[in-house]
Amino acid sequence: MADPMRIRAQSSNGKAIVRVLMAHEMETGQRKDSNGKVIPAWYIQEVTAQLNGKTVMTAQWGPSISKNPFLQFNVRGAKAGDKITISWLDNHGDKRSDEATVS
């Protein structure tokens, strides 16, 4: 399983700014290794964000996203103490889900 995501969610004026740093290699499938063999594609396909169990954002990604992607978005109605859960699924079927508390 991949390393934990670093999630920070800060509330102000009835919304929260959520920042997520994901640990993932994100290979496009177009690079070659030192022996000239193509490195297989391996990338995050779907990212989902939930606020207290309710989905507030879903993103469909492809191979053009950089290694260890950073994501930032706003969530209206979030307040201190609420739970933000971020989940991803990659093209190999690997999954990761982590949560943070809005401060």
mmCIF file of N, CA, C and O in Angstrom:
data_model
loop_
_atom_site.group_PDB
_atom_site.id
_atom_site.type_symbol
_atom_site.label_atom_id
_atom_site.label_comp_id
_atom_site.label_asym_id
_atom_site.label_seq_id
_atom_site.Cartn_x
_atom_site.Cartn_y
_atom_site.Cartn_z
ATOM 1 N N MET A 1 0.842 -1.181 0.000
ATOM 2 C CA MET A 1 0.000 0.000 0.000
ATOM 3 C C MET A 1 0.888 1.245 0.000
ATOM 4 O O MET A 1 1.970 1.250 0.554
ATOM 5 N N ALA A 2 0.399 2.283 -0.590
ATOM 6 C CA ALA A 2 1.139 3.541 -0.699
ATOM 7 C C ALA A 2 1.262 4.230 0.653
ATOM 8 O O ALA A 2 0.544 3.916 1.607
ATOM 9 N N ASP A 3 2.180 5.179 0.716
ATOM 10 C CA ASP A 3 2.353 5.969 1.932
ATOM 11 C C ASP A 3 1.096 6.798 2.191
ATOM 12 O O ASP A 3 0.365 7.136 1.263
ATOM 13 N N PRO A 4 0.856 7.172 3.465
ATOM 14 C CA PRO A 4 -0.326 7.981 3.784
ATOM 15 C C PRO A 4 -0.293 9.332 3.072
ATOM 16 O O PRO A 4 0.767 9.888 2.806
ATOM 17 N N MET A 5 -1.489 9.823 2.769
ATOM 18 C CA MET A 5 -1.614 11.157 2.195
ATOM 19 C C MET A 5 -1.431 12.181 3.305
ATOM 20 O O MET A 5 -1.767 11.920 4.459
ATOM 21 N N ARG A 6 -0.915 13.328 2.938
ATOM 22 C CA ARG A 6 -0.817 14.443 3.882
ATOM 23 C C ARG A 6 -1.981 15.364 3.570
ATOM 24 O O ARG A 6 -2.049 15.958 2.498
ATOM 25 N N ILE A 7 -2.921 15.458 4.510
ATOM 26 C CA ILE A 7 -4.148 16.235 4.308
ATOM 27 C C ILE A 7 -4.197 17.347 5.343
ATOM 28 O O ILE A 7 -4.006 17.108 6.537
ATOM 29 N N ARG A 8 -4.465 18.550 4.877
ATOM 30 C CA ARG A 8 -4.657 19.690 5.765
ATOM 31 C C ARG A 8 -5.945 20.384 5.351
ATOM 32 O O ARG A 8 -6.127 20.702 4.173
ATOM 33 N N ALA A 9 -6.836 20.614 6.305
ATOM 34 C CA ALA A 9 -8.113 21.283 6.037
ATOM 35 C C ALA A 9 -8.292 22.386 7.068
ATOM 36 O O ALA A 9 -8.326 22.118 8.264
ATOM 37 N N GLN A 10 -8.420 23.620 6.577
ATOM 38 C CA GLN A 10 -8.550 24.770 7.463
ATOM 39 C C GLN A 10 -9.847 25.501 7.165
ATOM 40 O O GLN A 10 -10.133 25.832 6.011
ATOM 41 N N SER A 11 -10.607 25.765 8.210
ATOM 42 C CA SER A 11 -11.913 26.410 8.082
ATOM 43 C C SER A 11 -11.808 27.917 8.270
ATOM 44 O O SER A 11 -11.059 28.400 9.120
ATOM 45 N N SER A 12 -12.557 28.648 7.445
ATOM 46 C CA SER A 12 -12.713 30.086 7.651
ATOM 47 C C SER A 12 -13.908 30.570 6.837
ATOM 48 O O SER A 12 -14.098 30.165 5.688
ATOM 49 N N ASN A 13 -14.739 31.391 7.463
ATOM 50 C CA ASN A 13 -15.906 32.001 6.807
ATOM 51 C C ASN A 13 -16.850 30.987 6.166
ATOM 52 O O ASN A 13 -17.318 31.177 5.047
ATOM 53 N N GLY A 14 -17.138 29.892 6.854
ATOM 54 C CA GLY A 14 -18.107 28.923 6.365
ATOM 55 C C GLY A 14 -17.625 27.985 5.280
ATOM 56 O O GLY A 14 -18.426 27.283 4.673
ATOM 57 N N LYS A 15 -16.339 27.964 5.017
ATOM 58 C CA LYS A 15 -15.794 27.017 4.044
ATOM 59 C C LYS A 15 -14.446 26.519 4.545
ATOM 60 O O LYS A 15 -13.849 27.105 5.443
ATOM 61 N N ALA A 16 -13.983 25.446 3.955
ATOM 62 C CA ALA A 16 -12.671 24.901 4.319
ATOM 63 C C ALA A 16 -11.814 24.811 3.068
ATOM 64 O O ALA A 16 -12.297 24.453 1.994
ATOM 65 N N ILE A 17 -10.567 25.161 3.222
ATOM 66 C CA ILE A 17 -9.586 24.960 2.165
ATOM 67 C C ILE A 17 -8.892 23.642 2.477
ATOM 68 O O ILE A 17 -8.330 23.472 3.555
ATOM 69 N N VAL A 18 -8.978 22.702 1.540
ATOM 70 C CA VAL A 18 -8.406 21.371 1.727
ATOM 71 C C VAL A 18 -7.193 21.239 0.816
ATOM 72 O O VAL A 18 -7.281 21.509 -0.383
ATOM 73 N N ARG A 19 -6.071 20.817 1.396
ATOM 74 C CA ARG A 19 -4.833 20.593 0.643
ATOM 75 C C ARG A 19 -4.410 19.147 0.861
ATOM 76 O O ARG A 19 -4.366 18.677 1.999
ATOM 77 N N VAL A 20 -4.098 18.456 -0.248
ATOM 78 C CA VAL A 20 -3.755 17.036 -0.170
ATOM 79 C C VAL A 20 -2.482 16.780 -0.964
ATOM 80 O O VAL A 20 -2.373 17.197 -2.116
ATOM 81 N N LEU A 21 -1.527 16.087 -0.349
ATOM 82 C CA LEU A 21 -0.324 15.641 -1.032
ATOM 83 C C LEU A 21 -0.351 14.114 -1.027
ATOM 84 O O LEU A 21 -0.360 13.488 0.030
ATOM 85 N N MET A 22 -0.419 13.528 -2.223
ATOM 86 C CA MET A 22 -0.532 12.076 -2.367
ATOM 87 C C MET A 22 0.815 11.485 -2.779
ATOM 88 O O MET A 22 1.511 12.069 -3.607
ATOM 89 N N ALA A 23 1.163 10.354 -2.226
ATOM 90 C CA ALA A 23 2.398 9.662 -2.595
ATOM 91 C C ALA A 23 2.057 8.591 -3.626
ATOM 92 O O ALA A 23 1.412 7.592 -3.304
ATOM 93 N N HIS A 24 2.445 8.825 -4.883
ATOM 94 C CA HIS A 24 2.189 7.860 -5.958
ATOM 95 C C HIS A 24 3.163 8.114 -7.097
ATOM 96 O O HIS A 24 3.447 9.261 -7.430
ATOM 97 N N GLU A 25 3.681 7.059 -7.710
ATOM 98 C CA GLU A 25 4.693 7.177 -8.775
ATOM 99 C C GLU A 25 4.159 7.786 -10.060
ATOM 100 O O GLU A 25 4.893 8.446 -10.791
ATOM 101 N N MET A 26 2.903 7.528 -10.413
ATOM 102 C CA MET A 26 2.254 8.135 -11.578
ATOM 103 C C MET A 26 3.054 7.966 -12.869
ATOM 104 O O MET A 26 3.516 8.913 -13.482
ATOM 105 N N GLU A 27 3.213 6.726 -13.316
ATOM 106 C CA GLU A 27 3.898 6.433 -14.585
ATOM 107 C C GLU A 27 2.915 6.535 -15.747
ATOM 108 O O GLU A 27 1.802 6.023 -15.673
ATOM 109 N N THR A 28 3.351 7.150 -16.851
ATOM 110 C CA THR A 28 2.489 7.362 -18.016
ATOM 111 C C THR A 28 2.384 6.144 -18.924
ATOM 112 O O THR A 28 1.447 6.040 -19.703
ATOM 113 N N GLY A 29 3.358 5.260 -18.879
ATOM 114 C CA GLY A 29 3.395 4.128 -19.793
ATOM 115 C C GLY A 29 4.154 4.447 -21.071
ATOM 116 O O GLY A 29 4.179 3.652 -22.005
ATOM 117 N N GLN A 30 4.791 5.617 -21.112
ATOM 118 C CA GLN A 30 5.533 6.030 -22.310
ATOM 119 C C GLN A 30 7.045 6.088 -22.086
ATOM 120 O O GLN A 30 7.799 6.160 -23.045
ATOM 121 N N ARG A 31 7.482 6.052 -20.829
ATOM 122 C CA ARG A 31 8.927 6.093 -20.554
ATOM 123 C C ARG A 31 9.535 4.707 -20.679
ATOM 124 O O ARG A 31 8.846 3.701 -20.560
ATOM 125 N N LYS A 32 10.848 4.680 -20.887
ATOM 126 C CA LYS A 32 11.568 3.410 -20.966
ATOM 127 C C LYS A 32 12.591 3.335 -19.836
ATOM 128 O O LYS A 32 13.122 4.349 -19.402
ATOM 129 N N ASP A 33 12.857 2.107 -19.376
ATOM 130 C CA ASP A 33 13.873 1.917 -18.337
ATOM 131 C C ASP A 33 15.255 1.875 -18.981
ATOM 132 O O ASP A 33 15.416 2.065 -20.197
ATOM 133 N N SER A 34 16.284 1.603 -18.184
ATOM 134 C CA SER A 34 17.669 1.605 -18.679
ATOM 135 C C SER A 34 17.937 0.508 -19.715
ATOM 136 O O SER A 34 18.892 0.588 -20.473
ATOM 137 N N ASN A 35 17.097 -0.512 -19.760
ATOM 138 C CA ASN A 35 17.247 -1.595 -20.736
ATOM 139 C C ASN A 35 16.428 -1.359 -22.003
ATOM 140 O O ASN A 35 16.403 -2.204 -22.885
ATOM 141 N N GLY A 36 15.726 -0.238 -22.072
ATOM 142 C CA GLY A 36 14.931 0.091 -23.245
ATOM 143 C C GLY A 36 13.523 -0.483 -23.228
ATOM 144 O O GLY A 36 12.781 -0.329 -24.196
ATOM 145 N N LYS A 37 13.129 -1.111 -22.125
ATOM 146 C CA LYS A 37 11.768 -1.653 -22.019
ATOM 147 C C LYS A 37 10.825 -0.571 -21.512
ATOM 148 O O LYS A 37 11.193 0.222 -20.640
ATOM 149 N N VAL A 38 9.614 -0.566 -22.041
ATOM 150 C CA VAL A 38 8.614 0.418 -21.631
ATOM 151 C C VAL A 38 8.182 0.142 -20.194
ATOM 152 O O VAL A 38 7.880 -0.999 -19.829
ATOM 153 N N ILE A 39 8.156 1.197 -19.389
ATOM 154 C CA ILE A 39 7.662 1.092 -18.007
ATOM 155 C C ILE A 39 6.137 1.126 -18.080
ATOM 156 O O ILE A 39 5.571 2.056 -18.652
ATOM 157 N N PRO A 40 5.451 0.122 -17.539
ATOM 158 C CA PRO A 40 3.991 0.066 -17.648
ATOM 159 C C PRO A 40 3.307 1.272 -16.987
ATOM 160 O O PRO A 40 3.792 1.820 -15.998
ATOM 161 N N ALA A 41 2.165 1.648 -17.534
ATOM 162 C CA ALA A 41 1.379 2.751 -16.977
ATOM 163 C C ALA A 41 0.912 2.383 -15.568
ATOM 164 O O ALA A 41 0.511 1.251 -15.302
ATOM 165 N N TRP A 42 0.979 3.366 -14.675
ATOM 166 C CA TRP A 42 0.540 3.184 -13.289
ATOM 167 C C TRP A 42 0.191 4.560 -12.751
ATOM 168 O O TRP A 42 1.077 5.355 -12.449
ATOM 169 N N TYR A 43 -1.088 4.871 -12.665
ATOM 170 C CA TYR A 43 -1.511 6.214 -12.284
ATOM 171 C C TYR A 43 -2.861 6.184 -11.562
ATOM 172 O O TYR A 43 -3.622 5.233 -11.689
ATOM 173 N N ILE A 44 -3.127 7.237 -10.830
ATOM 174 C CA ILE A 44 -4.399 7.384 -10.126
ATOM 175 C C ILE A 44 -5.474 7.721 -11.149
ATOM 176 O O ILE A 44 -5.308 8.632 -11.956
ATOM 177 N N GLN A 45 -6.584 6.979 -11.100
ATOM 178 C CA GLN A 45 -7.682 7.210 -12.030
ATOM 179 C C GLN A 45 -8.809 8.026 -11.414
ATOM 180 O O GLN A 45 -9.455 8.787 -12.118
ATOM 181 N N GLU A 46 -9.064 7.828 -10.128
ATOM 182 C CA GLU A 46 -10.188 8.520 -9.508
ATOM 183 C C GLU A 46 -9.835 8.984 -8.103
ATOM 184 O O GLU A 46 -9.245 8.236 -7.325
ATOM 185 N N VAL A 47 -10.197 10.217 -7.804
ATOM 186 C CA VAL A 47 -10.009 10.787 -6.469
ATOM 187 C C VAL A 47 -11.384 11.232 -5.972
ATOM 188 O O VAL A 47 -12.139 11.869 -6.711
ATOM 189 N N THR A 48 -11.707 10.887 -4.728
ATOM 190 C CA THR A 48 -12.988 11.255 -4.136
ATOM 191 C C THR A 48 -12.744 11.923 -2.790
ATOM 192 O O THR A 48 -11.907 11.470 -2.016
ATOM 193 N N ALA A 49 -13.487 13.000 -2.535
ATOM 194 C CA ALA A 49 -13.414 13.691 -1.244
ATOM 195 C C ALA A 49 -14.789 13.638 -0.592
ATOM 196 O O ALA A 49 -15.812 13.849 -1.258
ATOM 197 N N GLN A 50 -14.797 13.351 0.701
ATOM 198 C CA GLN A 50 -16.049 13.313 1.455
ATOM 199 C C GLN A 50 -15.938 14.213 2.680
ATOM 200 O O GLN A 50 -14.875 14.299 3.297
ATOM 201 N N LEU A 51 -17.046 14.862 2.993
ATOM 202 C CA LEU A 51 -17.161 15.676 4.203
ATOM 203 C C LEU A 51 -18.179 14.981 5.086
ATOM 204 O O LEU A 51 -19.354 14.868 4.708
ATOM 205 N N ASN A 52 -17.744 14.460 6.228
ATOM 206 C CA ASN A 52 -18.611 13.725 7.156
ATOM 207 C C ASN A 52 -19.391 12.621 6.446
ATOM 208 O O ASN A 52 -20.577 12.426 6.680
ATOM 209 N N GLY A 53 -18.743 11.913 5.522
ATOM 210 C CA GLY A 53 -19.366 10.788 4.833
ATOM 211 C C GLY A 53 -20.136 11.127 3.571
ATOM 212 O O GLY A 53 -20.574 10.238 2.855
ATOM 213 N N LYS A 54 -20.308 12.403 3.263
ATOM 214 C CA LYS A 54 -21.037 12.823 2.060
ATOM 215 C C LYS A 54 -20.026 13.249 0.992
ATOM 216 O O LYS A 54 -19.160 14.084 1.244
ATOM 217 N N THR A 55 -20.144 12.684 -0.207
ATOM 218 C CA THR A 55 -19.216 13.018 -1.291
ATOM 219 C C THR A 55 -19.399 14.466 -1.716
ATOM 220 O O THR A 55 -20.513 14.902 -2.012
ATOM 221 N N VAL A 56 -18.275 15.209 -1.709
ATOM 222 C CA VAL A 56 -18.307 16.623 -2.097
ATOM 223 C C VAL A 56 -17.481 16.903 -3.351
ATOM 224 O O VAL A 56 -17.586 17.982 -3.928
ATOM 225 N N MET A 57 -16.669 15.923 -3.779
ATOM 226 C CA MET A 57 -15.845 16.128 -4.968
ATOM 227 C C MET A 57 -15.384 14.776 -5.496
ATOM 228 O O MET A 57 -15.013 13.898 -4.726
ATOM 229 N N THR A 58 -15.451 14.621 -6.821
ATOM 230 C CA THR A 58 -14.895 13.447 -7.490
ATOM 231 C C THR A 58 -14.114 13.941 -8.691
ATOM 232 O O THR A 58 -14.592 14.802 -9.431
ATOM 233 N N ALA A 59 -12.917 13.406 -8.881
ATOM 234 C CA ALA A 59 -12.076 13.800 -10.015
ATOM 235 C C ALA A 59 -11.642 12.551 -10.767
ATOM 236 O O ALA A 59 -11.288 11.551 -10.159
ATOM 237 N N GLN A 60 -11.693 12.628 -12.093
ATOM 238 C CA GLN A 60 -11.200 11.565 -12.966
ATOM 239 C C GLN A 60 -9.838 12.010 -13.487
ATOM 240 O O GLN A 60 -9.744 13.044 -14.146
ATOM 241 N N TRP A 61 -8.784 11.255 -13.190
ATOM 242 C CA TRP A 61 -7.436 11.613 -13.608
ATOM 243 C C TRP A 61 -6.924 10.637 -14.647
ATOM 244 O O TRP A 61 -7.458 9.548 -14.820
ATOM 245 N N GLY A 62 -5.847 11.019 -15.307
ATOM 246 C CA GLY A 62 -5.205 10.168 -16.300
ATOM 247 C C GLY A 62 -3.705 10.166 -16.107
ATOM 248 O O GLY A 62 -3.187 10.657 -15.106
ATOM 249 N N PRO A 63 -2.964 9.653 -17.087
ATOM 250 C CA PRO A 63 -1.518 9.498 -16.941
ATOM 251 C C PRO A 63 -0.727 10.806 -16.994
ATOM 252 O O PRO A 63 0.457 10.796 -16.705
ATOM 253 N N SER A 64 -1.352 11.917 -17.316
ATOM 254 C CA SER A 64 -0.598 13.171 -17.440
ATOM 255 C C SER A 64 -0.404 13.904 -16.114
ATOM 256 O O SER A 64 0.229 14.956 -16.080
ATOM 257 N N ILE A 65 -0.916 13.383 -15.016
ATOM 258 C CA ILE A 65 -0.753 14.002 -13.697
ATOM 259 C C ILE A 65 0.651 13.667 -13.171
ATOM 260 O O ILE A 65 1.146 12.563 -13.332
ATOM 261 N N SER A 66 1.274 14.632 -12.513
ATOM 262 C CA SER A 66 2.659 14.472 -12.061
ATOM 263 C C SER A 66 2.805 13.478 -10.905
ATOM 264 O O SER A 66 1.834 13.156 -10.216
ATOM 265 N N LYS A 67 4.027 13.031 -10.703
ATOM 266 C CA LYS A 67 4.376 12.157 -9.590
ATOM 267 C C LYS A 67 4.072 12.874 -8.281
ATOM 268 O O LYS A 67 4.262 14.077 -8.160
ATOM 269 N N ASN A 68 3.589 12.128 -7.282
ATOM 270 C CA ASN A 68 3.225 12.672 -5.969
ATOM 271 C C ASN A 68 2.335 13.907 -6.116
ATOM 272 O O ASN A 68 2.699 15.009 -5.720
ATOM 273 N N PRO A 69 1.127 13.726 -6.681
ATOM 274 C CA PRO A 69 0.271 14.874 -6.993
ATOM 275 C C PRO A 69 -0.203 15.650 -5.771
ATOM 276 O O PRO A 69 -0.413 15.089 -4.695
ATOM 277 N N PHE A 70 -0.395 16.950 -5.993
ATOM 278 C CA PHE A 70 -0.932 17.874 -4.992
ATOM 279 C C PHE A 70 -2.299 18.317 -5.474
ATOM 280 O O PHE A 70 -2.473 18.652 -6.650
ATOM 281 N N LEU A 71 -3.277 18.330 -4.575
ATOM 282 C CA LEU A 71 -4.641 18.734 -4.908
ATOM 283 C C LEU A 71 -5.116 19.727 -3.861
ATOM 284 O O LEU A 71 -4.917 19.511 -2.667
ATOM 285 N N GLN A 72 -5.748 20.816 -4.310
ATOM 286 C CA GLN A 72 -6.326 21.798 -3.392
ATOM 287 C C GLN A 72 -7.715 22.159 -3.886
ATOM 288 O O GLN A 72 -7.929 22.356 -5.084
ATOM 289 N N PHE A 73 -8.677 22.229 -2.956
ATOM 290 C CA PHE A 73 -10.044 22.607 -3.304
ATOM 291 C C PHE A 73 -10.736 23.188 -2.074
ATOM 292 O O PHE A 73 -10.259 23.044 -0.949
ATOM 293 N N ASN A 74 -11.868 23.861 -2.302
ATOM 294 C CA ASN A 74 -12.663 24.461 -1.228
ATOM 295 C C ASN A 74 -13.926 23.637 -1.015
ATOM 296 O O ASN A 74 -14.495 23.117 -1.973
ATOM 297 N N VAL A 75 -14.374 23.577 0.248
ATOM 298 C CA VAL A 75 -15.618 22.896 0.591
ATOM 299 C C VAL A 75 -16.477 23.866 1.384
ATOM 300 O O VAL A 75 -16.079 24.315 2.466
ATOM 301 N N ARG A 76 -17.627 24.214 0.836
ATOM 302 C CA ARG A 76 -18.549 25.106 1.551
ATOM 303 C C ARG A 76 -19.263 24.342 2.653
ATOM 304 O O ARG A 76 -19.553 23.155 2.518
ATOM 305 N N GLY A 77 -19.572 25.023 3.736
ATOM 306 C CA GLY A 77 -20.319 24.434 4.833
ATOM 307 C C GLY A 77 -19.483 23.624 5.813
ATOM 308 O O GLY A 77 -20.026 23.080 6.765
ATOM 309 N N ALA A 78 -18.192 23.541 5.595
ATOM 310 C CA ALA A 78 -17.326 22.788 6.511
ATOM 311 C C ALA A 78 -16.961 23.667 7.703
ATOM 312 O O ALA A 78 -16.753 24.868 7.555
ATOM 313 N N LYS A 79 -16.922 23.052 8.865
ATOM 314 C CA LYS A 79 -16.555 23.798 10.082
ATOM 315 C C LYS A 79 -15.553 22.983 10.886
ATOM 316 O O LYS A 79 -15.351 21.802 10.622
ATOM 317 N N ALA A 80 -14.923 23.634 11.833
ATOM 318 C CA ALA A 80 -13.920 22.973 12.667
ATOM 319 C C ALA A 80 -14.523 21.734 13.326
ATOM 320 O O ALA A 80 -15.657 21.756 13.808
ATOM 321 N N GLY A 81 -13.772 20.632 13.283
ATOM 322 C CA GLY A 81 -14.212 19.371 13.867
ATOM 323 C C GLY A 81 -14.801 18.404 12.861
ATOM 324 O O GLY A 81 -14.941 17.216 13.160
ATOM 325 N N ASP A 82 -15.176 18.878 11.674
ATOM 326 C CA ASP A 82 -15.705 17.995 10.633
ATOM 327 C C ASP A 82 -14.596 17.085 10.107
ATOM 328 O O ASP A 82 -13.421 17.420 10.169
ATOM 329 N N LYS A 83 -14.990 15.927 9.560
ATOM 330 C CA LYS A 83 -14.034 14.962 9.010
ATOM 331 C C LYS A 83 -14.015 15.061 7.484
ATOM 332 O O LYS A 83 -15.050 15.002 6.836
ATOM 333 N N ILE A 84 -12.814 15.201 6.937
ATOM 334 C CA ILE A 84 -12.589 15.161 5.486
ATOM 335 C C ILE A 84 -11.903 13.831 5.182
ATOM 336 O O ILE A 84 -10.887 13.504 5.798
ATOM 337 N N THR A 85 -12.465 13.074 4.257
ATOM 338 C CA THR A 85 -11.871 11.802 3.841
ATOM 339 C C THR A 85 -11.519 11.896 2.357
ATOM 340 O O THR A 85 -12.359 12.267 1.541
ATOM 341 N N ILE A 86 -10.281 11.565 2.023
ATOM 342 C CA ILE A 86 -9.809 11.562 0.639
ATOM 343 C C ILE A 86 -9.473 10.117 0.272
ATOM 344 O O ILE A 86 -8.767 9.431 1.017
ATOM 345 N N SER A 87 -9.984 9.671 -0.869
ATOM 346 C CA SER A 87 -9.724 8.311 -1.353
ATOM 347 C C SER A 87 -9.275 8.371 -2.801
ATOM 348 O O SER A 87 -9.719 9.240 -3.550
ATOM 349 N N TRP A 88 -8.390 7.446 -3.182
ATOM 350 C CA TRP A 88 -8.034 7.334 -4.590
ATOM 351 C C TRP A 88 -8.004 5.873 -5.010
ATOM 352 O O TRP A 88 -7.871 4.980 -4.190
ATOM 353 N N LEU A 89 -8.143 5.650 -6.326
ATOM 354 C CA LEU A 89 -8.083 4.334 -6.939
ATOM 355 C C LEU A 89 -7.198 4.454 -8.163
ATOM 356 O O LEU A 89 -7.377 5.369 -8.969
ATOM 357 N N ASP A 90 -6.214 3.546 -8.304
ATOM 358 C CA ASP A 90 -5.345 3.630 -9.484
ATOM 359 C C ASP A 90 -5.688 2.552 -10.504
ATOM 360 O O ASP A 90 -6.559 1.716 -10.273
ATOM 361 N N ASN A 91 -5.026 2.599 -11.655
ATOM 362 C CA ASN A 91 -5.349 1.688 -12.752
ATOM 363 C C ASN A 91 -4.895 0.247 -12.504
ATOM 364 O O ASN A 91 -5.216 -0.629 -13.294
ATOM 365 N N HIS A 92 -4.204 -0.018 -11.409
ATOM 366 C CA HIS A 92 -3.845 -1.388 -11.026
ATOM 367 C C HIS A 92 -4.814 -1.937 -9.976
ATOM 368 O O HIS A 92 -4.642 -3.054 -9.500
ATOM 369 N N GLY A 93 -5.794 -1.129 -9.581
ATOM 370 C CA GLY A 93 -6.759 -1.553 -8.579
ATOM 371 C C GLY A 93 -6.342 -1.242 -7.152
ATOM 372 O O GLY A 93 -7.060 -1.577 -6.209
ATOM 373 N N ASP A 94 -5.173 -0.613 -6.969
ATOM 374 C CA ASP A 94 -4.737 -0.225 -5.623
ATOM 375 C C ASP A 94 -5.592 0.943 -5.143
ATOM 376 O O ASP A 94 -5.989 1.807 -5.925
ATOM 377 N N LYS A 95 -5.857 0.963 -3.837
ATOM 378 C CA LYS A 95 -6.687 2.012 -3.241
ATOM 379 C C LYS A 95 -5.977 2.592 -2.029
ATOM 380 O O LYS A 95 -5.185 1.930 -1.391
ATOM 381 N N ARG A 96 -6.327 3.813 -1.724
ATOM 382 C CA ARG A 96 -5.819 4.460 -0.508
ATOM 383 C C ARG A 96 -6.911 5.400 -0.022
ATOM 384 O O ARG A 96 -7.570 6.073 -0.820
ATOM 385 N N SER A 97 -7.105 5.462 1.290
ATOM 386 C CA SER A 97 -8.070 6.377 1.887
ATOM 387 C C SER A 97 -7.500 6.879 3.201
ATOM 388 O O SER A 97 -7.033 6.082 4.005
ATOM 389 N N ASP A 98 -7.514 8.199 3.371
ATOM 390 C CA ASP A 98 -7.043 8.808 4.609
ATOM 391 C C ASP A 98 -8.009 9.917 4.993
ATOM 392 O O ASP A 98 -8.734 10.453 4.140
ATOM 393 N N GLU A 99 -8.005 10.284 6.274
ATOM 394 C CA GLU A 99 -8.890 11.355 6.710
ATOM 395 C C GLU A 99 -8.171 12.343 7.606
ATOM 396 O O GLU A 99 -7.119 12.048 8.173
ATOM 397 N N ALA A 100 -8.773 13.520 7.698
ATOM 398 C CA ALA A 100 -8.249 14.592 8.536
ATOM 399 C C ALA A 100 -9.430 15.326 9.149
ATOM 400 O O ALA A 100 -10.555 15.258 8.638
ATOM 401 N N THR A 101 -9.157 16.026 10.221
ATOM 402 C CA THR A 101 -10.176 16.837 10.879
ATOM 403 C C THR A 101 -9.957 18.300 10.480
ATOM 404 O O THR A 101 -8.842 18.780 10.477
ATOM 405 N N VAL A 102 -11.061 18.957 10.149
ATOM 406 C CA VAL A 102 -10.993 20.376 9.784
ATOM 407 C C VAL A 102 -10.620 21.159 11.032
ATOM 408 O O VAL A 102 -11.196 20.960 12.107
ATOM 409 N N SER A 103 -9.629 22.044 10.903
ATOM 410 C CA SER A 103 -9.208 22.868 12.050
ATOM 411 C C SER A 103 -9.685 24.286 11.880
ATOM 412 O O SER A 103 -10.096 24.710 10.835
#
